[in-house]
GROMACS .gro file of N, CA and C in nm:
model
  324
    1UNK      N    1   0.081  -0.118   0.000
    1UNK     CA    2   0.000   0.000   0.000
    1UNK      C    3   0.086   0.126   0.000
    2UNK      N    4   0.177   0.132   0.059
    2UNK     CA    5   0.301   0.222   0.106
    2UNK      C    6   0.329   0.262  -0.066
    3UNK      N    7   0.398   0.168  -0.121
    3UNK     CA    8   0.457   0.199  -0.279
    3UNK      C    9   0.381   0.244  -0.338
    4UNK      N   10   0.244   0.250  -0.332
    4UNK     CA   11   0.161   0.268  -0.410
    4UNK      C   12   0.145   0.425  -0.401
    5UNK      N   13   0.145   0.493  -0.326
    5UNK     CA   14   0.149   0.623  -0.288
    5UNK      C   15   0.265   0.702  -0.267
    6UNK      N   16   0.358   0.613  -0.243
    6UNK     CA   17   0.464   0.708  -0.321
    6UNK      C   18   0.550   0.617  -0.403
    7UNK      N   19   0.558   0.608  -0.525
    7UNK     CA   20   0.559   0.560  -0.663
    7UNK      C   21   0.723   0.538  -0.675
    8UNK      N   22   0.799   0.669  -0.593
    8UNK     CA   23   0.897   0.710  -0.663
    8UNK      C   24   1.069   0.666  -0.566
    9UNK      N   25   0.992   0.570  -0.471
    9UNK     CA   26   1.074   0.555  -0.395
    9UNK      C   27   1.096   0.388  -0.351
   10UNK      N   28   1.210   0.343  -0.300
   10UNK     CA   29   1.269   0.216  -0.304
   10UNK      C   30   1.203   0.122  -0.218
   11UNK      N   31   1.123   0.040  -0.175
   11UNK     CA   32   1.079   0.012  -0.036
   11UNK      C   33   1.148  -0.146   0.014
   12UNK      N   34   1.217  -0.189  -0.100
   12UNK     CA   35   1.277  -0.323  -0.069
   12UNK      C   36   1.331  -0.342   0.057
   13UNK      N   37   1.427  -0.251   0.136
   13UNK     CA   38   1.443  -0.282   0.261
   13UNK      C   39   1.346  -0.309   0.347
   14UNK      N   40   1.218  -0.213   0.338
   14UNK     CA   41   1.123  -0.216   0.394
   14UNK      C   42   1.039  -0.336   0.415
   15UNK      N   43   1.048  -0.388   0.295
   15UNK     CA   44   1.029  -0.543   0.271
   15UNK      C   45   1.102  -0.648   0.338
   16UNK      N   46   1.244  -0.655   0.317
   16UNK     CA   47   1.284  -0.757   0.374
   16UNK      C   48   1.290  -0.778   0.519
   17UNK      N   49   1.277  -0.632   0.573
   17UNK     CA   50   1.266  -0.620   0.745
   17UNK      C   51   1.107  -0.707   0.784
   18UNK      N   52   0.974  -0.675   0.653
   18UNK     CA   53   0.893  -0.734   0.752
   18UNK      C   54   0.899  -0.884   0.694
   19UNK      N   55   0.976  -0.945   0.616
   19UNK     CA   56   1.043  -1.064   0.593
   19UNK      C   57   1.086  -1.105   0.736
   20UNK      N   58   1.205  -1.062   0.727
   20UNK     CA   59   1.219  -1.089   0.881
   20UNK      C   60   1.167  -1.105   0.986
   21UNK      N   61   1.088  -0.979   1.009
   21UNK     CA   62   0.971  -1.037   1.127
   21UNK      C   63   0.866  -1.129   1.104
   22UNK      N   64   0.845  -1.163   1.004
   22UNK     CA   65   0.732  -1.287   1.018
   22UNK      C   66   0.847  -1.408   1.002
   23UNK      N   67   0.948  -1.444   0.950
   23UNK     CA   68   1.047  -1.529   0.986
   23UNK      C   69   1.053  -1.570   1.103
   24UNK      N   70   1.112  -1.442   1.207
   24UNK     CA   71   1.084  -1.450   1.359
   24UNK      C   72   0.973  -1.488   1.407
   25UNK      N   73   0.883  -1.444   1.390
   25UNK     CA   74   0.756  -1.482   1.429
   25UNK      C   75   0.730  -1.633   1.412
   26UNK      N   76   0.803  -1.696   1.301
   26UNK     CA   77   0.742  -1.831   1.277
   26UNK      C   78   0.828  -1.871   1.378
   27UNK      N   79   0.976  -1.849   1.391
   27UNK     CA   80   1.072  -1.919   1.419
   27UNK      C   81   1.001  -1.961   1.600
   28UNK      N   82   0.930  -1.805   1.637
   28UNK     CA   83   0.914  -1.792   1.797
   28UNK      C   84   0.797  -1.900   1.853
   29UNK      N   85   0.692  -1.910   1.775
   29UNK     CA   86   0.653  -1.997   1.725
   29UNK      C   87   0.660  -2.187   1.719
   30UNK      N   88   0.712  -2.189   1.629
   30UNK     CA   89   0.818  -2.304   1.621
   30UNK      C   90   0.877  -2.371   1.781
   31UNK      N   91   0.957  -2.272   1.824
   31UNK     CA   92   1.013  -2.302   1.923
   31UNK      C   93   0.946  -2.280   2.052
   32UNK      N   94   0.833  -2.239   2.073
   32UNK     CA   95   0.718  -2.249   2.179
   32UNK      C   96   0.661  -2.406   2.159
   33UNK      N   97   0.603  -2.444   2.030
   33UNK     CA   98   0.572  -2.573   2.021
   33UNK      C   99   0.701  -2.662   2.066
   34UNK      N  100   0.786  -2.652   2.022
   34UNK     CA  101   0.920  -2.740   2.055
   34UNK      C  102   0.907  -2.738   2.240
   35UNK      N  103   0.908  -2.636   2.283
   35UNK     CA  104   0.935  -2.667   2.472
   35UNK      C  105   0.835  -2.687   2.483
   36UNK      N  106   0.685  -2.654   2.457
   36UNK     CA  107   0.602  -2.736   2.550
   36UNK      C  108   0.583  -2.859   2.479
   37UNK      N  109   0.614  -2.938   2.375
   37UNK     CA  110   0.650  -3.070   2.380
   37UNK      C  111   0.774  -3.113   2.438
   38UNK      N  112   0.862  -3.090   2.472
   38UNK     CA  113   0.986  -3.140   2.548
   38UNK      C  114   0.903  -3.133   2.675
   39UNK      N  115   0.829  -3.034   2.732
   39UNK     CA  116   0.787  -3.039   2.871
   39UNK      C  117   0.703  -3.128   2.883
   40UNK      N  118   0.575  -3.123   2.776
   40UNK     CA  119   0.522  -3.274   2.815
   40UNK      C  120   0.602  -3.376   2.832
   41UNK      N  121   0.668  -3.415   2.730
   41UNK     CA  122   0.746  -3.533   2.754
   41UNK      C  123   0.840  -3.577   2.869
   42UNK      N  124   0.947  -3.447   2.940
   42UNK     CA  125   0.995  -3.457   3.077
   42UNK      C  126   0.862  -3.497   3.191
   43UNK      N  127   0.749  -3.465   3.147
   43UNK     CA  128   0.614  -3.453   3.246
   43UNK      C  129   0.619  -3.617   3.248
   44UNK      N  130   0.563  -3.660   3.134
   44UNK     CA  131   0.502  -3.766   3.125
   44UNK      C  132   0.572  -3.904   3.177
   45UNK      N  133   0.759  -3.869   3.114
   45UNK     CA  134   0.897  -3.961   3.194
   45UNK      C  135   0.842  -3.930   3.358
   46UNK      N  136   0.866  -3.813   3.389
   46UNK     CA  137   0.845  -3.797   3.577
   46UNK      C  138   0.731  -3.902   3.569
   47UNK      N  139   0.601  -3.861   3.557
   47UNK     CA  140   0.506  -3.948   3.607
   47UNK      C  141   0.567  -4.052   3.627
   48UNK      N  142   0.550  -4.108   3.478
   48UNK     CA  143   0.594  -4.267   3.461
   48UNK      C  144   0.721  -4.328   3.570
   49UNK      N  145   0.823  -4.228   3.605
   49UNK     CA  146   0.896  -4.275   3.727
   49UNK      C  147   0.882  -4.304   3.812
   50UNK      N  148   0.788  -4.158   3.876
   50UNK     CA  149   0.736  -4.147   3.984
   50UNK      C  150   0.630  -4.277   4.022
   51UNK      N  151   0.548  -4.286   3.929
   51UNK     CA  152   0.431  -4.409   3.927
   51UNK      C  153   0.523  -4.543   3.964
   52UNK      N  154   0.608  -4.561   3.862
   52UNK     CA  155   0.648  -4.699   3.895
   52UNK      C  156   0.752  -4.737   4.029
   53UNK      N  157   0.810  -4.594   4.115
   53UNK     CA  158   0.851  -4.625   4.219
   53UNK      C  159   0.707  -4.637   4.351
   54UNK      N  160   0.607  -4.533   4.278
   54UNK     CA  161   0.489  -4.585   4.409
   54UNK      C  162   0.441  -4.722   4.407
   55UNK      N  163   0.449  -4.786   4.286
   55UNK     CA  164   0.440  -4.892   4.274
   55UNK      C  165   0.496  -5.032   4.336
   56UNK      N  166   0.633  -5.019   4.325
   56UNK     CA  167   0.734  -5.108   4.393
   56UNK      C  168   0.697  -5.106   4.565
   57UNK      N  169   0.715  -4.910   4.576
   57UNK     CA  170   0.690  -4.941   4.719
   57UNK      C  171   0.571  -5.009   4.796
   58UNK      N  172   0.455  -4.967   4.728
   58UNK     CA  173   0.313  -5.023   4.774
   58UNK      C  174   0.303  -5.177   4.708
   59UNK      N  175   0.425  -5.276   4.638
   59UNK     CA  176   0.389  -5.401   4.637
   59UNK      C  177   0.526  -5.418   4.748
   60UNK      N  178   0.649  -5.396   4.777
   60UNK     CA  179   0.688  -5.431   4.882
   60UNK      C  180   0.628  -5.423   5.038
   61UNK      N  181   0.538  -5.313   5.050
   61UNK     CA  182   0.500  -5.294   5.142
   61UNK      C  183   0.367  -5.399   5.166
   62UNK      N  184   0.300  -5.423   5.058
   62UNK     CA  185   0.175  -5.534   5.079
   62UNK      C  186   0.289  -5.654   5.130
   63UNK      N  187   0.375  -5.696   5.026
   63UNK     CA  188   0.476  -5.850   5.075
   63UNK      C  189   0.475  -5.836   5.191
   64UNK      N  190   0.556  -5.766   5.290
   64UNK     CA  191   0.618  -5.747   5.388
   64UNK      C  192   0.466  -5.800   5.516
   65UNK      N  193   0.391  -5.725   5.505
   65UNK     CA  194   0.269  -5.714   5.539
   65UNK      C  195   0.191  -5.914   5.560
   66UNK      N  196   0.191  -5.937   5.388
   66UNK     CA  197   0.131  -6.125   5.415
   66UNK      C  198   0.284  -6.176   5.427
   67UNK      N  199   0.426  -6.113   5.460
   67UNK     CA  200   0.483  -6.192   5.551
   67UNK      C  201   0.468  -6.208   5.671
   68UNK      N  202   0.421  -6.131   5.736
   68UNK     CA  203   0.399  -6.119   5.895
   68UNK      C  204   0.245  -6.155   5.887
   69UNK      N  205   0.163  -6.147   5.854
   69UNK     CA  206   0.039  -6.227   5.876
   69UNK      C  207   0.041  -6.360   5.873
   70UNK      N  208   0.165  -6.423   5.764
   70UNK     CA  209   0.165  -6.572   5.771
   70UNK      C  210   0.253  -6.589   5.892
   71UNK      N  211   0.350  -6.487   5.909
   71UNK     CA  212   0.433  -6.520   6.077
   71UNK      C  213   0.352  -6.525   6.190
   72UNK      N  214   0.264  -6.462   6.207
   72UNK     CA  215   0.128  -6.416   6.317
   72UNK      C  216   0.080  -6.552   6.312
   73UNK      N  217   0.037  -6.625   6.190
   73UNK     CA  218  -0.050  -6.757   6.203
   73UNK      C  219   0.026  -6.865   6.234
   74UNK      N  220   0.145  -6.831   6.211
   74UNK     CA  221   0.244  -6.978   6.272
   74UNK      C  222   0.269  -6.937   6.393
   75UNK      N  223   0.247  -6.843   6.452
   75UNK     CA  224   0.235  -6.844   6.619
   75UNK      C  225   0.409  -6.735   6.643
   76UNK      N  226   0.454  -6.712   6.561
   76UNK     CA  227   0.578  -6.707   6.619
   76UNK      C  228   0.521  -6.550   6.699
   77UNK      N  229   0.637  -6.502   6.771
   77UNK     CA  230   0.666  -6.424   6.857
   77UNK      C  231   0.678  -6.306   6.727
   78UNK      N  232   0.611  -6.208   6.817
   78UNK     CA  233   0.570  -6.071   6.788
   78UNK      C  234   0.678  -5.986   6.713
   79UNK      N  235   0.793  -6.002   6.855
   79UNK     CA  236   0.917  -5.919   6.873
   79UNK      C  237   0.973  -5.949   6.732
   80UNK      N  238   0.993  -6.064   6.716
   80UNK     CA  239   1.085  -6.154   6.603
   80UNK      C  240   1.013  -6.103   6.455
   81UNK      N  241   0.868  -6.116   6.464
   81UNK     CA  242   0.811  -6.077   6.330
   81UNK      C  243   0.857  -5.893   6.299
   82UNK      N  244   0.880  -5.842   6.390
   82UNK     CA  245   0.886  -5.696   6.389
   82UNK      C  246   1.022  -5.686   6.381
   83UNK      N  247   1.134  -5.773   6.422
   83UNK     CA  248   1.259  -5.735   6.354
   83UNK      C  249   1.289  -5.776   6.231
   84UNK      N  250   1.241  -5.922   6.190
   84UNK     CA  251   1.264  -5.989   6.035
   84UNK      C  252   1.191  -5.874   5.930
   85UNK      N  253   1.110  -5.855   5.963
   85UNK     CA  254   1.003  -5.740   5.872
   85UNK      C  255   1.021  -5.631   5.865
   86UNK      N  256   1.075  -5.576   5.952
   86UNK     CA  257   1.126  -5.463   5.985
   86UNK      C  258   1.032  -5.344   6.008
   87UNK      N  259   0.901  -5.427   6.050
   87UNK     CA  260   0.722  -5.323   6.043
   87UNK      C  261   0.753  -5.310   6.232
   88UNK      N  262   0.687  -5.218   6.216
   88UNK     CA  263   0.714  -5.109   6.382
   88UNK      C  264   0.608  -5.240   6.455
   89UNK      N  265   0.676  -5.252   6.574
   89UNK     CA  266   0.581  -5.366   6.668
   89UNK      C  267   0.435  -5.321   6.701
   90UNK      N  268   0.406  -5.168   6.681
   90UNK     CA  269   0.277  -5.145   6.737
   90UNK      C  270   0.180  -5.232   6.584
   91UNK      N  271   0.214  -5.187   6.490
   91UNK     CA  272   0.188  -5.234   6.351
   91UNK      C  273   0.171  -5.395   6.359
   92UNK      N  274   0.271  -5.453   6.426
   92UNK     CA  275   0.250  -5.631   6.396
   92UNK      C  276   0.137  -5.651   6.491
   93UNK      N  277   0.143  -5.602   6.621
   93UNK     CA  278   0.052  -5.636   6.740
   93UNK      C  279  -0.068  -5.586   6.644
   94UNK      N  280  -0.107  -5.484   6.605
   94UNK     CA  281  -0.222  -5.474   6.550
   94UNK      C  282  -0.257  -5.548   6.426
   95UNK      N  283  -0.171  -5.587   6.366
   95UNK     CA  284  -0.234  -5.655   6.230
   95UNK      C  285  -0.257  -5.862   6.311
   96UNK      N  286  -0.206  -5.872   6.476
   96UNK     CA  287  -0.213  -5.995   6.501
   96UNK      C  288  -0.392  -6.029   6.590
   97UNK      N  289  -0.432  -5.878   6.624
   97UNK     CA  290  -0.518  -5.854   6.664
   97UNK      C  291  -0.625  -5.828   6.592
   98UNK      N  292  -0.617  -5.774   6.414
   98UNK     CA  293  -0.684  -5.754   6.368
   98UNK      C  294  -0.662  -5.829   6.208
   99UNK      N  295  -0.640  -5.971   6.220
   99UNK     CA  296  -0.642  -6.013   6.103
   99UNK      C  297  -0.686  -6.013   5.992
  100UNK      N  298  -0.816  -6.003   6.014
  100UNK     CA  299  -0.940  -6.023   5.871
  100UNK      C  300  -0.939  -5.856   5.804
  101UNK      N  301  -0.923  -5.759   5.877
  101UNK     CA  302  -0.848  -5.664   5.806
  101UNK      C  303  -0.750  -5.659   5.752
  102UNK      N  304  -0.629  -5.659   5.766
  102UNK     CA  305  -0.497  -5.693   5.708
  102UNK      C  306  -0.492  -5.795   5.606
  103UNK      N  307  -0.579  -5.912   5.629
  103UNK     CA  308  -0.582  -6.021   5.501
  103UNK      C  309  -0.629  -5.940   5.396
  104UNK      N  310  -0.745  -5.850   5.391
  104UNK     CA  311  -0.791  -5.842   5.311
  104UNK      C  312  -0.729  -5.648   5.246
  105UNK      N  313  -0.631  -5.629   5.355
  105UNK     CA  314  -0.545  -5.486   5.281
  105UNK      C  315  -0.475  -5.559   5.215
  106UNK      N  316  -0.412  -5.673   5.237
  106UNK     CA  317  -0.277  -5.709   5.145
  106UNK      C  318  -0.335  -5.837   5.017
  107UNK      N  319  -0.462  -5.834   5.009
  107UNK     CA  320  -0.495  -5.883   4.881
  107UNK      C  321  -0.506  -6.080   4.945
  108UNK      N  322  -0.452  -6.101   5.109
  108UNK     CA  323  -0.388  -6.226   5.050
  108UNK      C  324  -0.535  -6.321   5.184
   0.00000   0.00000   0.00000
């Protein structure tokens, strides 16, 4: 529109500058999509880490658990199930007192 009104003058620089800025513009662009896909993807690795260590811990922690319930039913001593297991003695006394709960937290 510019050239058009004045006829008599060069505007090519003028041009390639807003070349440039829509270049930039794509480039800024471009590279906004680029980090928030890298961020999903760091997101989605965390989860997936994070998940599969809650995982481990909440199936070691069930094991540990129908180990000492099957120790509780063979009679052994309290003290002994709470050091092999390494579950706090108030924890064994209660899961020896309250079996049919505990059978049925640890699936077994």
């Amino acid at each position: 529109m510019l050239p058009r009104r004045i006829p008599d003058r060069d505007f090519s620089a003028y041009n390639d500058l807003l070349e440039v800025d829509t270049m930039l513009a794509e480039k800024v662009r471009d590279w906004t999509k680029a980090w928030e896909k890298e961020g999903l993807r760091k997101g989605i690795h965390r989860g997936r880490r994070e998940g599969m260590e809650k995982g481990r811990q909440e199936g070691l922690r069930k094991a540990l658990a129908r180990t000492a319930m099957r120790m509780i039913e063979k009679g052994m001593d309290l003290e002994t199930i709470s050091e092999l297991t390494g579950l706090d003695i108030d924890k064994v006394r209660d899961m020896s007192q309250n079996p049919d709960r505990y059978r049925a937290e640890t699936d077994g």
